[in-house]
XYZ file of C-alpha atoms in Angstrom:
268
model
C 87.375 38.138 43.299
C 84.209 38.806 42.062
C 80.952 37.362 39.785
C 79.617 38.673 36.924
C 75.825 37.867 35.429
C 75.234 37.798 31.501
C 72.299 37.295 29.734
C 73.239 34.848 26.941
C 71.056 35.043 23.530
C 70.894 31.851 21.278
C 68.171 32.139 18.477
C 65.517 32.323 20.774
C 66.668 30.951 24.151
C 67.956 33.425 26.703
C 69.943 31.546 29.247
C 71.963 33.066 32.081
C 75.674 33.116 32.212
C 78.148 33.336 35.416
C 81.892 34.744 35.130
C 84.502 34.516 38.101
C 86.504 37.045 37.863
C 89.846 36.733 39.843
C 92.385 39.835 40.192
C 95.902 39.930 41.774
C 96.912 43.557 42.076
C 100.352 44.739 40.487
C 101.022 45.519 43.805
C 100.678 42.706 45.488
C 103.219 41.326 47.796
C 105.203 38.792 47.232
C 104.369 36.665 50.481
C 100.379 37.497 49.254
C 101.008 36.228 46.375
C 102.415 32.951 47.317
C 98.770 32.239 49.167
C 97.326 32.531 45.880
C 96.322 29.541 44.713
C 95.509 28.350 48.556
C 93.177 30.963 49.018
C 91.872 31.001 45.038
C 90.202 27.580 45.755
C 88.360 28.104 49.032
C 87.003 31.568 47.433
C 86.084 30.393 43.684
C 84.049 27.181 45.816
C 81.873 30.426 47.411
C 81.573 32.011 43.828
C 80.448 28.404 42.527
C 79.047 27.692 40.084
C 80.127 29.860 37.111
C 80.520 28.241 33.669
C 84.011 30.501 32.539
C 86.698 32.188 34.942
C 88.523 35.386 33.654
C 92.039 34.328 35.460
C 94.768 36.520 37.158
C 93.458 39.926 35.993
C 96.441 42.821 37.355
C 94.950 45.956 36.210
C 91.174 47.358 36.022
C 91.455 47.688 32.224
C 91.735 44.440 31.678
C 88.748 43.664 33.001
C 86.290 44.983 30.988
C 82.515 44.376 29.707
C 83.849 43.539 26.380
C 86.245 41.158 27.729
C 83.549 39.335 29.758
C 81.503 39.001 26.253
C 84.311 38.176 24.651
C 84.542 34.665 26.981
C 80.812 34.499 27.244
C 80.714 33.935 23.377
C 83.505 31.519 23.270
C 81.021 28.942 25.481
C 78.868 29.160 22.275
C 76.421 31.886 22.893
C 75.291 34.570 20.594
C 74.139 38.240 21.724
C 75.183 39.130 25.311
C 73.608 41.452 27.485
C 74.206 42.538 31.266
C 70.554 41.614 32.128
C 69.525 44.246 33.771
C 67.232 45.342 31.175
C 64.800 42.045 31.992
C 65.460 42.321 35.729
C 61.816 43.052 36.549
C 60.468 40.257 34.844
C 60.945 37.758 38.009
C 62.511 34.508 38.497
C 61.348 32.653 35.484
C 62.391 30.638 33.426
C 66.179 30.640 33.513
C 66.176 32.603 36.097
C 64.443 30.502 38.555
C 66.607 27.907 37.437
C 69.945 30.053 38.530
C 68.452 30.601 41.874
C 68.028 27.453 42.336
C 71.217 26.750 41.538
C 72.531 29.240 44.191
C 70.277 27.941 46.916
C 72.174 24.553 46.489
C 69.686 22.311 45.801
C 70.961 21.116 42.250
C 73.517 22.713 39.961
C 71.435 23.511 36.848
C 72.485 26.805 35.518
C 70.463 27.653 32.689
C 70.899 24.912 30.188
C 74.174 23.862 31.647
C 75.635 21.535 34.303
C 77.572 22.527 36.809
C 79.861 21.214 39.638
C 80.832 22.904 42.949
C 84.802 22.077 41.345
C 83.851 24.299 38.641
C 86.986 26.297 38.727
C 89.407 23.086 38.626
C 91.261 24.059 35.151
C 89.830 21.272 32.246
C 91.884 18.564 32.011
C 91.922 17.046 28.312
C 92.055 13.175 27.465
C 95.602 13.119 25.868
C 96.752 16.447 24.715
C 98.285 15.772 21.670
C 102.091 17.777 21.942
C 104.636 17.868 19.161
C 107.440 15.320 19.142
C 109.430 18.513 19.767
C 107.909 19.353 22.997
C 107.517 15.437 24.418
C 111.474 15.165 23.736
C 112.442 18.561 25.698
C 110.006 17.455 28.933
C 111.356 13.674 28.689
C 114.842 15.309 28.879
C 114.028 16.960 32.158
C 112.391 14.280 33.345
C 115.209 11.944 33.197
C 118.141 15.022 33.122
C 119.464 13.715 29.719
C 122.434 15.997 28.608
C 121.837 17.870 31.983
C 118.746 19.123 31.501
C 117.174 20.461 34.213
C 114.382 22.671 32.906
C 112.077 23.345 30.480
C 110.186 26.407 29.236
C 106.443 25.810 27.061
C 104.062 28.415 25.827
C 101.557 28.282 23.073
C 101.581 29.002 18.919
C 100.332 32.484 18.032
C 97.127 30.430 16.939
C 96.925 29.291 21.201
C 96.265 25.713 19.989
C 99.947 23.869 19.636
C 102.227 23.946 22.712
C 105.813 24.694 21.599
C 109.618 25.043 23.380
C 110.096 28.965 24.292
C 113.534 27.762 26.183
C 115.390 24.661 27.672
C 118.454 24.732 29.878
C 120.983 22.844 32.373
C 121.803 25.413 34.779
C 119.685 24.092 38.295
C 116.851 27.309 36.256
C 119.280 30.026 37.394
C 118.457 31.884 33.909
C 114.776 31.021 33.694
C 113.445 33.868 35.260
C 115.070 36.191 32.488
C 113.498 33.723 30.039
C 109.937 34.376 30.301
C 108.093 36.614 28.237
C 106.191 39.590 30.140
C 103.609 39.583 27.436
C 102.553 35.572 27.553
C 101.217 33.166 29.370
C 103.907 30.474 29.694
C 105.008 27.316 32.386
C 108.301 25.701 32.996
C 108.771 22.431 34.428
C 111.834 22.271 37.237
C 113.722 19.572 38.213
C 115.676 19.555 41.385
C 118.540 17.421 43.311
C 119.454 16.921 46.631
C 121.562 14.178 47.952
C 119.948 12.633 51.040
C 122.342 11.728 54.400
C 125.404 13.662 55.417
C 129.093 13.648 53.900
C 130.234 10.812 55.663
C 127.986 8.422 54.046
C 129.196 5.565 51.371
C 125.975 5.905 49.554
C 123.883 9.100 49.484
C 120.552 8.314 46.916
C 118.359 11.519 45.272
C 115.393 13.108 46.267
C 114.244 14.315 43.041
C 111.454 16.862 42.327
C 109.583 18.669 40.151
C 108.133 21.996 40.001
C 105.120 23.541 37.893
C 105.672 27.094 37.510
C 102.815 28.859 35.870
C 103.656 32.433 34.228
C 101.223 35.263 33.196
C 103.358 38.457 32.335
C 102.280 41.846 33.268
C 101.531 42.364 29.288
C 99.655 39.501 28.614
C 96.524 40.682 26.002
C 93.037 40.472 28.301
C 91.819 38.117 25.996
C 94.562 35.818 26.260
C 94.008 35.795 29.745
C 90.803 34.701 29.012
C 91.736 31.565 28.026
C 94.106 30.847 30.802
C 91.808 28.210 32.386
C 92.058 26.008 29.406
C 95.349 26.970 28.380
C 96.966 26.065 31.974
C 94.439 22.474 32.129
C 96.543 21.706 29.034
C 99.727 22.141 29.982
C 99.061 21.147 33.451
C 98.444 17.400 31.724
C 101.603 18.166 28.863
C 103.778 18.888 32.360
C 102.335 16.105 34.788
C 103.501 14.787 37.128
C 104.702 17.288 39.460
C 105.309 17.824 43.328
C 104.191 21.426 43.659
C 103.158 23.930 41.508
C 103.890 27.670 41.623
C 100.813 30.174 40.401
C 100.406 33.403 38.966
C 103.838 34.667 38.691
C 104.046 37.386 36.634
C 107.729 39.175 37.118
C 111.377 38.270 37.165
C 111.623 38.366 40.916
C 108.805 36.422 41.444
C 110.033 33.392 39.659
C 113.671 33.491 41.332
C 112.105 34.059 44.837
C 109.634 30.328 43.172
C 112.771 28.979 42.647
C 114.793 29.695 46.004
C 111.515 28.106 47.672
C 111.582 24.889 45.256
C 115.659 24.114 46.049
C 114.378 24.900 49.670
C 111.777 22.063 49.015
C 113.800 19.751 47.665
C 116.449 20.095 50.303
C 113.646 19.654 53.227
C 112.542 16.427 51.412
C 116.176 14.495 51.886
């Protein structure tokens, strides 16, 4: 994890911009990685507050100066610099004002508001989805047909949310259905019967998973937008039981999945 400091140029304001920066290494193991998003939250509430997060990062190229700009200028800013150039100058200005920030005595950062919950993903009022899209999640939802999962990612545009995959098999051939070169989520739905054999009537525990994707190929700039993309289709995909972060290869999601039917059975 780590924080990066720009210097943010707009006409003639210079305000002071914070990046978190969070990277899971290719290597990673698989029990690590399942700690992810436990340990994500207590560390991005140190880092706090930062006004854009550069998500699930899994090799050094990808996290680059120009990809740091590259977010910095989405939040509206103009020329961006790494501020050391102006370092001597004191804490003035917006500079004081990021101190203070730090110091925790209000959460002005430059001409922004902050909160300590910073990192929490934005969560839009209504995401508008395609009639397409709302049809294949109501279909898991209520296992019309037999559905029991559904697979979303975004237009090339990264505005629309569209159907990548659907299926009826428990999501035994998700994991081959997810693109190593996207950011994508799948809802799950699981069954378990509750009681033993013997019983006359045996009701349903059923559950849903979030599983969040982000192939090994996904473009650094697409990761980029991960924080908004994933607060959209969190909302698009709610409500669900437990959510599964950051996997990024075929064994990671069918290892998600063994530990979702494990869920599922623990709840009857």
């Amino acid at each position: 994890y780590g924080l990066v400091r720009r210097t943010d140029q707009i006409d003639k304001s210079t305000t002071i911009k914070f990046v978190f920066l969070s990277f899971i290494g290719s290597a990673l193991s698989t029990m690590k990685r399942a700690k992810v998003s436990t340990v994500k939250g207590a560390v991005s509430e140190v880092f706090a507050p930062f006004h854009a997060e550069l998500m699930s990062a899994t090799e050094p190229s990808e996290v680059t100066s120009a990809t740091v700009d590259a977010l910095v200028r989405e939040l509206g800013g103009g020329a961006v610099s790494d501020g050391r150039a102006g370092a001597a100058a004191g804490k003035s200005g917006a500079a004081a004002e990021v101190a203070t920030a730090i110091g925790g005595r209000h959460n002005d950062v430059g001409a922004h508001k902050t909160k300590a919950a910073v990192m929490a993903p934005p969560q839009p009022a209504g995401t508008a989805v395609s009639p397409a899209v709302a049809a294949a999640i109501a279909a898991v939802r209520k296992g019309s047909g037999g559905a029991t999962w559904v697979l979303l990612g975004y237009e090339a545009s990264g505005t629309q949310l569209k159907v990548e995959s659907t299926g009826t098999d428990g999501g035994e051939s998700l994991p081959a259905a997810f693109d190593p070169a996207s950011a994508q989520w799948a809802l799950l739905r699981t069954e378990h019967e509750m009681g033993s054999a013997e019983d006359v009537v045996r009701p349903k525990v059923t559950r849903f998973t979030l599983l969040s994707w982000v192939g090994e190929q996904t473009p650094p700039l697409r990761r980029a937008k991960l924080t908004t993309l994933r607060g959209e289709a969190q909302e698009v995909l709610s409500p669900f039981n437990e959510e599964k972060l950051n996997l990024s290869s075929e064994a990671e999601a069918a290892s998600a999945l063994r530990e979702a039917a494990a869920a599922a059975a623990a709840a009857c």
